[in-house]
Amino acid sequence: RGNRLKLNPQAMIFIDLDETLIQSVVPRRGNIGRRVRVDVDGDPFFVLERPLAKKILTDCRSLAEVALLTTASRDYAEAMNDRFHFSFANNRIFARNDFILEEEDGGERAIDEKAFPNSILIDNLPFDSVYPKLKCRFLGIDGSRYFQIRTFDGKDPEKFALEWTEIYARVKELTD
């Protein structure tokens, strides 16, 4: 595994990658528009950075240490971190193999570390979806420390800026 964890009583903020900070596609053909090509293990991904991604990271970093928590592979997460200058140290990128165990029957379960019980998770998926549940179990947090933000689908409506201001205020309350 990429990261060995120690119990961290400090609040940390974990942020999801895909459809939260970026949106990527693997087009078979057609117009890729404003997307940037990022190659990962020889596979091309065409990626857009959420217009407010850097603001989200700056805001969160003003409150606590911030880490990336993604169901993507480590190579993919590190490539996106490098390309978009998100400035996560490699030991603060938690990828799929760091917290998900593949079961023999094809299922998945969280590595039950509960290593970050005072943390906050920001993700685009509904809390009751499979991957947010796995992430929360790994961190050791419940729904009160989970913040769902609007899915980034390549467009970023102006409403998101106002929504982020409200979410940031709630996150700030938990880190004060």
PDB file of C-alpha atoms in Angstrom:
ATOM      1  CA  ARG A   1       0.000   0.000   0.000  1.00  0.00           C
ATOM      2  CA  GLY A   2       1.135   3.512  -0.749  1.00  0.00           C
ATOM      3  CA  ASN A   3       0.439   5.026   2.675  1.00  0.00           C
ATOM      4  CA  ARG A   4       0.839   3.567   6.152  1.00  0.00           C
ATOM      5  CA  LEU A   5      -1.363   5.479   8.490  1.00  0.00           C
ATOM      6  CA  LYS A   6      -1.018   6.503  12.099  1.00  0.00           C
ATOM      7  CA  LEU A   7      -3.992   7.548  14.172  1.00  0.00           C
ATOM      8  CA  ASN A   8      -4.396  11.260  13.588  1.00  0.00           C
ATOM      9  CA  PRO A   9      -6.505  13.045  16.200  1.00  0.00           C
ATOM     10  CA  GLN A  10      -6.221  16.320  14.264  1.00  0.00           C
ATOM     11  CA  ALA A  11      -8.936  17.353  11.904  1.00  0.00           C
ATOM     12  CA  MET A  12      -7.936  16.863   8.292  1.00  0.00           C
ATOM     13  CA  ILE A  13      -9.947  17.620   5.208  1.00  0.00           C
ATOM     14  CA  PHE A  14     -10.090  14.923   2.524  1.00  0.00           C
ATOM     15  CA  ILE A  15     -11.214  15.898  -0.964  1.00  0.00           C
ATOM     16  CA  ASP A  16     -12.329  13.625  -3.777  1.00  0.00           C
ATOM     17  CA  LEU A  17     -10.756  14.009  -7.241  1.00  0.00           C
ATOM     18  CA  ASP A  18     -13.064  12.994 -10.110  1.00  0.00           C
ATOM     19  CA  GLU A  19     -16.154  15.137 -10.611  1.00  0.00           C
ATOM     20  CA  THR A  20     -15.060  17.151  -7.566  1.00  0.00           C
ATOM     21  CA  LEU A  21     -11.805  18.849  -8.618  1.00  0.00           C
ATOM     22  CA  ILE A  22     -11.634  17.610 -12.226  1.00  0.00           C
ATOM     23  CA  GLN A  23     -13.716  15.891 -14.867  1.00  0.00           C
ATOM     24  CA  SER A  24     -12.073  13.427 -17.231  1.00  0.00           C
ATOM     25  CA  VAL A  25     -13.187  11.358 -20.177  1.00  0.00           C
ATOM     26  CA  VAL A  26     -11.623   8.806 -22.469  1.00  0.00           C
ATOM     27  CA  PRO A  27     -13.195   9.780 -25.796  1.00  0.00           C
ATOM     28  CA  ARG A  28     -13.279   7.317 -28.625  1.00  0.00           C
ATOM     29  CA  ARG A  29     -13.582  10.174 -31.102  1.00  0.00           C
ATOM     30  CA  GLY A  30     -15.026  13.616 -31.359  1.00  0.00           C
ATOM     31  CA  ASN A  31     -14.328  17.062 -30.050  1.00  0.00           C
ATOM     32  CA  ILE A  32     -12.488  17.260 -26.747  1.00  0.00           C
ATOM     33  CA  GLY A  33     -13.025  21.017 -26.487  1.00  0.00           C
ATOM     34  CA  ARG A  34     -10.971  22.770 -23.813  1.00  0.00           C
ATOM     35  CA  ARG A  35      -9.809  19.522 -22.250  1.00  0.00           C
ATOM     36  CA  VAL A  36      -6.144  18.809 -21.561  1.00  0.00           C
ATOM     37  CA  ARG A  37      -4.673  15.440 -22.464  1.00  0.00           C
ATOM     38  CA  VAL A  38      -3.100  13.570 -19.545  1.00  0.00           C
ATOM     39  CA  ASP A  39      -1.526  10.174 -20.228  1.00  0.00           C
ATOM     40  CA  VAL A  40      -1.604   7.612 -17.427  1.00  0.00           C
ATOM     41  CA  ASP A  41       0.149   4.298 -18.007  1.00  0.00           C
ATOM     42  CA  GLY A  42      -0.146   4.845 -21.769  1.00  0.00           C
ATOM     43  CA  ASP A  43      -3.877   5.617 -21.648  1.00  0.00           C
ATOM     44  CA  PRO A  44      -5.067   9.090 -22.697  1.00  0.00           C
ATOM     45  CA  PHE A  45      -7.512  10.983 -20.504  1.00  0.00           C
ATOM     46  CA  PHE A  46      -8.973  14.312 -21.557  1.00  0.00           C
ATOM     47  CA  VAL A  47      -9.468  16.435 -18.487  1.00  0.00           C
ATOM     48  CA  LEU A  48     -11.014  19.712 -17.353  1.00  0.00           C
ATOM     49  CA  GLU A  49     -10.131  21.343 -14.065  1.00  0.00           C
ATOM     50  CA  ARG A  50     -13.100  22.694 -12.141  1.00  0.00           C
ATOM     51  CA  PRO A  51     -12.830  26.489 -12.373  1.00  0.00           C
ATOM     52  CA  LEU A  52     -12.966  26.816  -8.573  1.00  0.00           C
ATOM     53  CA  ALA A  53     -10.726  23.815  -7.803  1.00  0.00           C
ATOM     54  CA  LYS A  54      -7.781  25.929  -6.636  1.00  0.00           C
ATOM     55  CA  LYS A  55     -10.088  28.107  -4.503  1.00  0.00           C
ATOM     56  CA  ILE A  56     -11.562  24.999  -2.865  1.00  0.00           C
ATOM     57  CA  LEU A  57      -8.058  23.768  -2.046  1.00  0.00           C
ATOM     58  CA  THR A  58      -6.845  27.174  -0.824  1.00  0.00           C
ATOM     59  CA  ASP A  59      -9.921  27.630   1.363  1.00  0.00           C
ATOM     60  CA  CYS A  60      -9.584  24.153   2.861  1.00  0.00           C
ATOM     61  CA  ARG A  61      -5.837  24.529   3.414  1.00  0.00           C
ATOM     62  CA  SER A  62      -6.529  27.696   5.392  1.00  0.00           C
ATOM     63  CA  LEU A  63      -8.479  25.517   7.866  1.00  0.00           C
ATOM     64  CA  ALA A  64      -6.579  22.243   8.164  1.00  0.00           C
ATOM     65  CA  GLU A  65      -4.212  19.843   6.478  1.00  0.00           C
ATOM     66  CA  VAL A  66      -5.753  18.627   3.210  1.00  0.00           C
ATOM     67  CA  ALA A  67      -5.400  15.247   1.520  1.00  0.00           C
ATOM     68  CA  LEU A  68      -6.782  13.685  -1.646  1.00  0.00           C
ATOM     69  CA  LEU A  69      -8.986  10.597  -1.226  1.00  0.00           C
ATOM     70  CA  THR A  70      -9.975   8.967  -4.502  1.00  0.00           C
ATOM     71  CA  THR A  71     -11.221   5.632  -5.790  1.00  0.00           C
ATOM     72  CA  ALA A  72      -8.921   6.099  -8.784  1.00  0.00           C
ATOM     73  CA  SER A  73      -5.525   4.428  -9.100  1.00  0.00           C
ATOM     74  CA  ARG A  74      -2.450   5.986  -7.512  1.00  0.00           C
ATOM     75  CA  ASP A  75      -0.835   6.568 -10.937  1.00  0.00           C
ATOM     76  CA  TYR A  76      -3.940   8.410 -12.153  1.00  0.00           C
ATOM     77  CA  ALA A  77      -4.232  10.520  -8.972  1.00  0.00           C
ATOM     78  CA  GLU A  78      -0.546  11.457  -9.009  1.00  0.00           C
ATOM     79  CA  ALA A  79      -0.688  12.339 -12.721  1.00  0.00           C
ATOM     80  CA  MET A  80      -3.699  14.627 -12.180  1.00  0.00           C
ATOM     81  CA  ASN A  81      -2.092  16.183  -9.095  1.00  0.00           C
ATOM     82  CA  ASP A  82       1.064  16.952 -11.111  1.00  0.00           C
ATOM     83  CA  ARG A  83      -0.704  18.198 -14.223  1.00  0.00           C
ATOM     84  CA  PHE A  84      -3.082  20.545 -12.431  1.00  0.00           C
ATOM     85  CA  HIS A  85      -0.606  21.664  -9.735  1.00  0.00           C
ATOM     86  CA  PHE A  86      -2.885  20.704  -6.846  1.00  0.00           C
ATOM     87  CA  SER A  87       0.212  20.475  -4.611  1.00  0.00           C
ATOM     88  CA  PHE A  88      -0.630  17.307  -2.702  1.00  0.00           C
ATOM     89  CA  ALA A  89       2.471  15.568  -1.338  1.00  0.00           C
ATOM     90  CA  ASN A  90       2.488  11.927  -2.461  1.00  0.00           C
ATOM     91  CA  ASN A  91       1.912  10.790   1.138  1.00  0.00           C
ATOM     92  CA  ARG A  92      -1.259  12.892   1.149  1.00  0.00           C
ATOM     93  CA  ILE A  93      -2.760  11.145  -1.861  1.00  0.00           C
ATOM     94  CA  PHE A  94      -4.908   8.225  -0.757  1.00  0.00           C
ATOM     95  CA  ALA A  95      -5.845   6.155  -3.786  1.00  0.00           C
ATOM     96  CA  ARG A  96      -8.077   3.116  -4.197  1.00  0.00           C
ATOM     97  CA  ASN A  97      -5.514   0.542  -3.048  1.00  0.00           C
ATOM     98  CA  ASP A  98      -4.819   2.535   0.119  1.00  0.00           C
ATOM     99  CA  PHE A  99      -8.325   2.069   1.493  1.00  0.00           C
ATOM    100  CA  ILE A 100     -10.333  -0.470  -0.535  1.00  0.00           C
ATOM    101  CA  LEU A 101      -9.877  -4.232  -0.426  1.00  0.00           C
ATOM    102  CA  GLU A 102     -11.132  -6.272  -3.346  1.00  0.00           C
ATOM    103  CA  GLU A 103     -13.069  -9.315  -2.142  1.00  0.00           C
ATOM    104  CA  GLU A 104     -12.784 -12.723  -3.817  1.00  0.00           C
ATOM    105  CA  ASP A 105     -16.477 -12.558  -4.761  1.00  0.00           C
ATOM    106  CA  GLY A 106     -15.852  -9.304  -6.663  1.00  0.00           C
ATOM    107  CA  GLY A 107     -17.156  -7.068  -3.882  1.00  0.00           C
ATOM    108  CA  GLU A 108     -15.242  -4.305  -2.183  1.00  0.00           C
ATOM    109  CA  ARG A 109     -14.831  -3.307   1.435  1.00  0.00           C
ATOM    110  CA  ALA A 110     -13.009  -0.525   3.223  1.00  0.00           C
ATOM    111  CA  ILE A 111      -9.825  -1.137   5.088  1.00  0.00           C
ATOM    112  CA  ASP A 112     -11.185  -0.469   8.541  1.00  0.00           C
ATOM    113  CA  GLU A 113      -8.401   1.785   9.806  1.00  0.00           C
ATOM    114  CA  LYS A 114     -10.521   4.588  11.325  1.00  0.00           C
ATOM    115  CA  ALA A 115      -7.264   6.524  11.184  1.00  0.00           C
ATOM    116  CA  PHE A 116      -8.734   9.996  10.780  1.00  0.00           C
ATOM    117  CA  PRO A 117     -11.830  10.135  13.036  1.00  0.00           C
ATOM    118  CA  ASN A 118     -11.871  13.939  13.301  1.00  0.00           C
ATOM    119  CA  SER A 119     -11.650  14.462   9.561  1.00  0.00           C
ATOM    120  CA  ILE A 120     -14.006  15.916   7.012  1.00  0.00           C
ATOM    121  CA  LEU A 121     -14.733  14.485   3.570  1.00  0.00           C
ATOM    122  CA  ILE A 122     -15.795  16.583   0.574  1.00  0.00           C
ATOM    123  CA  ASP A 123     -17.126  14.533  -2.341  1.00  0.00           C
ATOM    124  CA  ASN A 124     -19.596  14.877  -5.185  1.00  0.00           C
ATOM    125  CA  LEU A 125     -21.513  11.638  -4.611  1.00  0.00           C
ATOM    126  CA  PRO A 126     -24.513  11.267  -2.301  1.00  0.00           C
ATOM    127  CA  PHE A 127     -23.508  10.079   1.175  1.00  0.00           C
ATOM    128  CA  ASP A 128     -25.463   6.832   0.842  1.00  0.00           C
ATOM    129  CA  SER A 129     -23.552   5.801  -2.323  1.00  0.00           C
ATOM    130  CA  VAL A 130     -21.076   2.921  -2.150  1.00  0.00           C
ATOM    131  CA  TYR A 131     -17.808   4.840  -2.422  1.00  0.00           C
ATOM    132  CA  PRO A 132     -18.574   7.632   0.061  1.00  0.00           C
ATOM    133  CA  LYS A 133     -19.585   4.944   2.560  1.00  0.00           C
ATOM    134  CA  LEU A 134     -16.280   3.111   1.999  1.00  0.00           C
ATOM    135  CA  LYS A 135     -14.327   6.353   2.342  1.00  0.00           C
ATOM    136  CA  CYS A 136     -16.133   7.321   5.557  1.00  0.00           C
ATOM    137  CA  ARG A 137     -15.594   3.884   7.055  1.00  0.00           C
ATOM    138  CA  PHE A 138     -11.889   4.080   6.247  1.00  0.00           C
ATOM    139  CA  LEU A 139     -11.607   7.549   7.814  1.00  0.00           C
ATOM    140  CA  GLY A 140     -13.795   6.667  10.785  1.00  0.00           C
ATOM    141  CA  ILE A 141     -16.328   9.456  10.267  1.00  0.00           C
ATOM    142  CA  ASP A 142     -20.103   9.632  10.018  1.00  0.00           C
ATOM    143  CA  GLY A 143     -22.451  11.664   7.837  1.00  0.00           C
ATOM    144  CA  SER A 144     -22.095  14.782   9.978  1.00  0.00           C
ATOM    145  CA  ARG A 145     -18.526  15.156   8.669  1.00  0.00           C
ATOM    146  CA  TYR A 146     -19.427  14.484   5.013  1.00  0.00           C
ATOM    147  CA  PHE A 147     -20.085  17.350   2.612  1.00  0.00           C
ATOM    148  CA  GLN A 148     -21.524  16.718  -0.814  1.00  0.00           C
ATOM    149  CA  ILE A 149     -20.745  19.300  -3.458  1.00  0.00           C
ATOM    150  CA  ARG A 150     -22.260  19.689  -6.885  1.00  0.00           C
ATOM    151  CA  THR A 151     -20.858  17.206  -9.401  1.00  0.00           C
ATOM    152  CA  PHE A 152     -18.505  18.870 -11.868  1.00  0.00           C
ATOM    153  CA  ASP A 153     -19.605  17.716 -15.305  1.00  0.00           C
ATOM    154  CA  GLY A 154     -17.408  19.991 -17.391  1.00  0.00           C
ATOM    155  CA  LYS A 155     -19.627  22.997 -16.796  1.00  0.00           C
ATOM    156  CA  ASP A 156     -19.522  25.045 -13.640  1.00  0.00           C
ATOM    157  CA  PRO A 157     -22.651  27.075 -13.142  1.00  0.00           C
ATOM    158  CA  GLU A 158     -22.323  30.312 -11.233  1.00  0.00           C
ATOM    159  CA  LYS A 159     -24.527  28.789  -8.544  1.00  0.00           C
ATOM    160  CA  PHE A 160     -21.600  26.627  -7.472  1.00  0.00           C
ATOM    161  CA  ALA A 161     -19.658  29.645  -6.160  1.00  0.00           C
ATOM    162  CA  LEU A 162     -22.494  30.464  -3.767  1.00  0.00           C
ATOM    163  CA  GLU A 163     -22.906  26.793  -2.814  1.00  0.00           C
ATOM    164  CA  TRP A 164     -19.179  26.533  -2.086  1.00  0.00           C
ATOM    165  CA  THR A 165     -19.346  29.600   0.185  1.00  0.00           C
ATOM    166  CA  GLU A 166     -22.080  27.892   2.220  1.00  0.00           C
ATOM    167  CA  ILE A 167     -20.246  24.546   2.372  1.00  0.00           C
ATOM    168  CA  TYR A 168     -16.985  26.253   3.324  1.00  0.00           C
ATOM    169  CA  ALA A 169     -18.702  28.032   6.230  1.00  0.00           C
ATOM    170  CA  ARG A 170     -20.043  24.689   7.531  1.00  0.00           C
ATOM    171  CA  VAL A 171     -16.629  23.011   7.130  1.00  0.00           C
ATOM    172  CA  LYS A 172     -15.006  25.940   8.953  1.00  0.00           C
ATOM    173  CA  GLU A 173     -17.358  25.436  11.908  1.00  0.00           C
ATOM    174  CA  LEU A 174     -16.133  21.854  12.297  1.00  0.00           C
ATOM    175  CA  THR A 175     -12.463  22.839  12.194  1.00  0.00           C
ATOM    176  CA  ASP A 176     -12.646  25.784  14.630  1.00  0.00           C
TER     177      ASP A 176
END
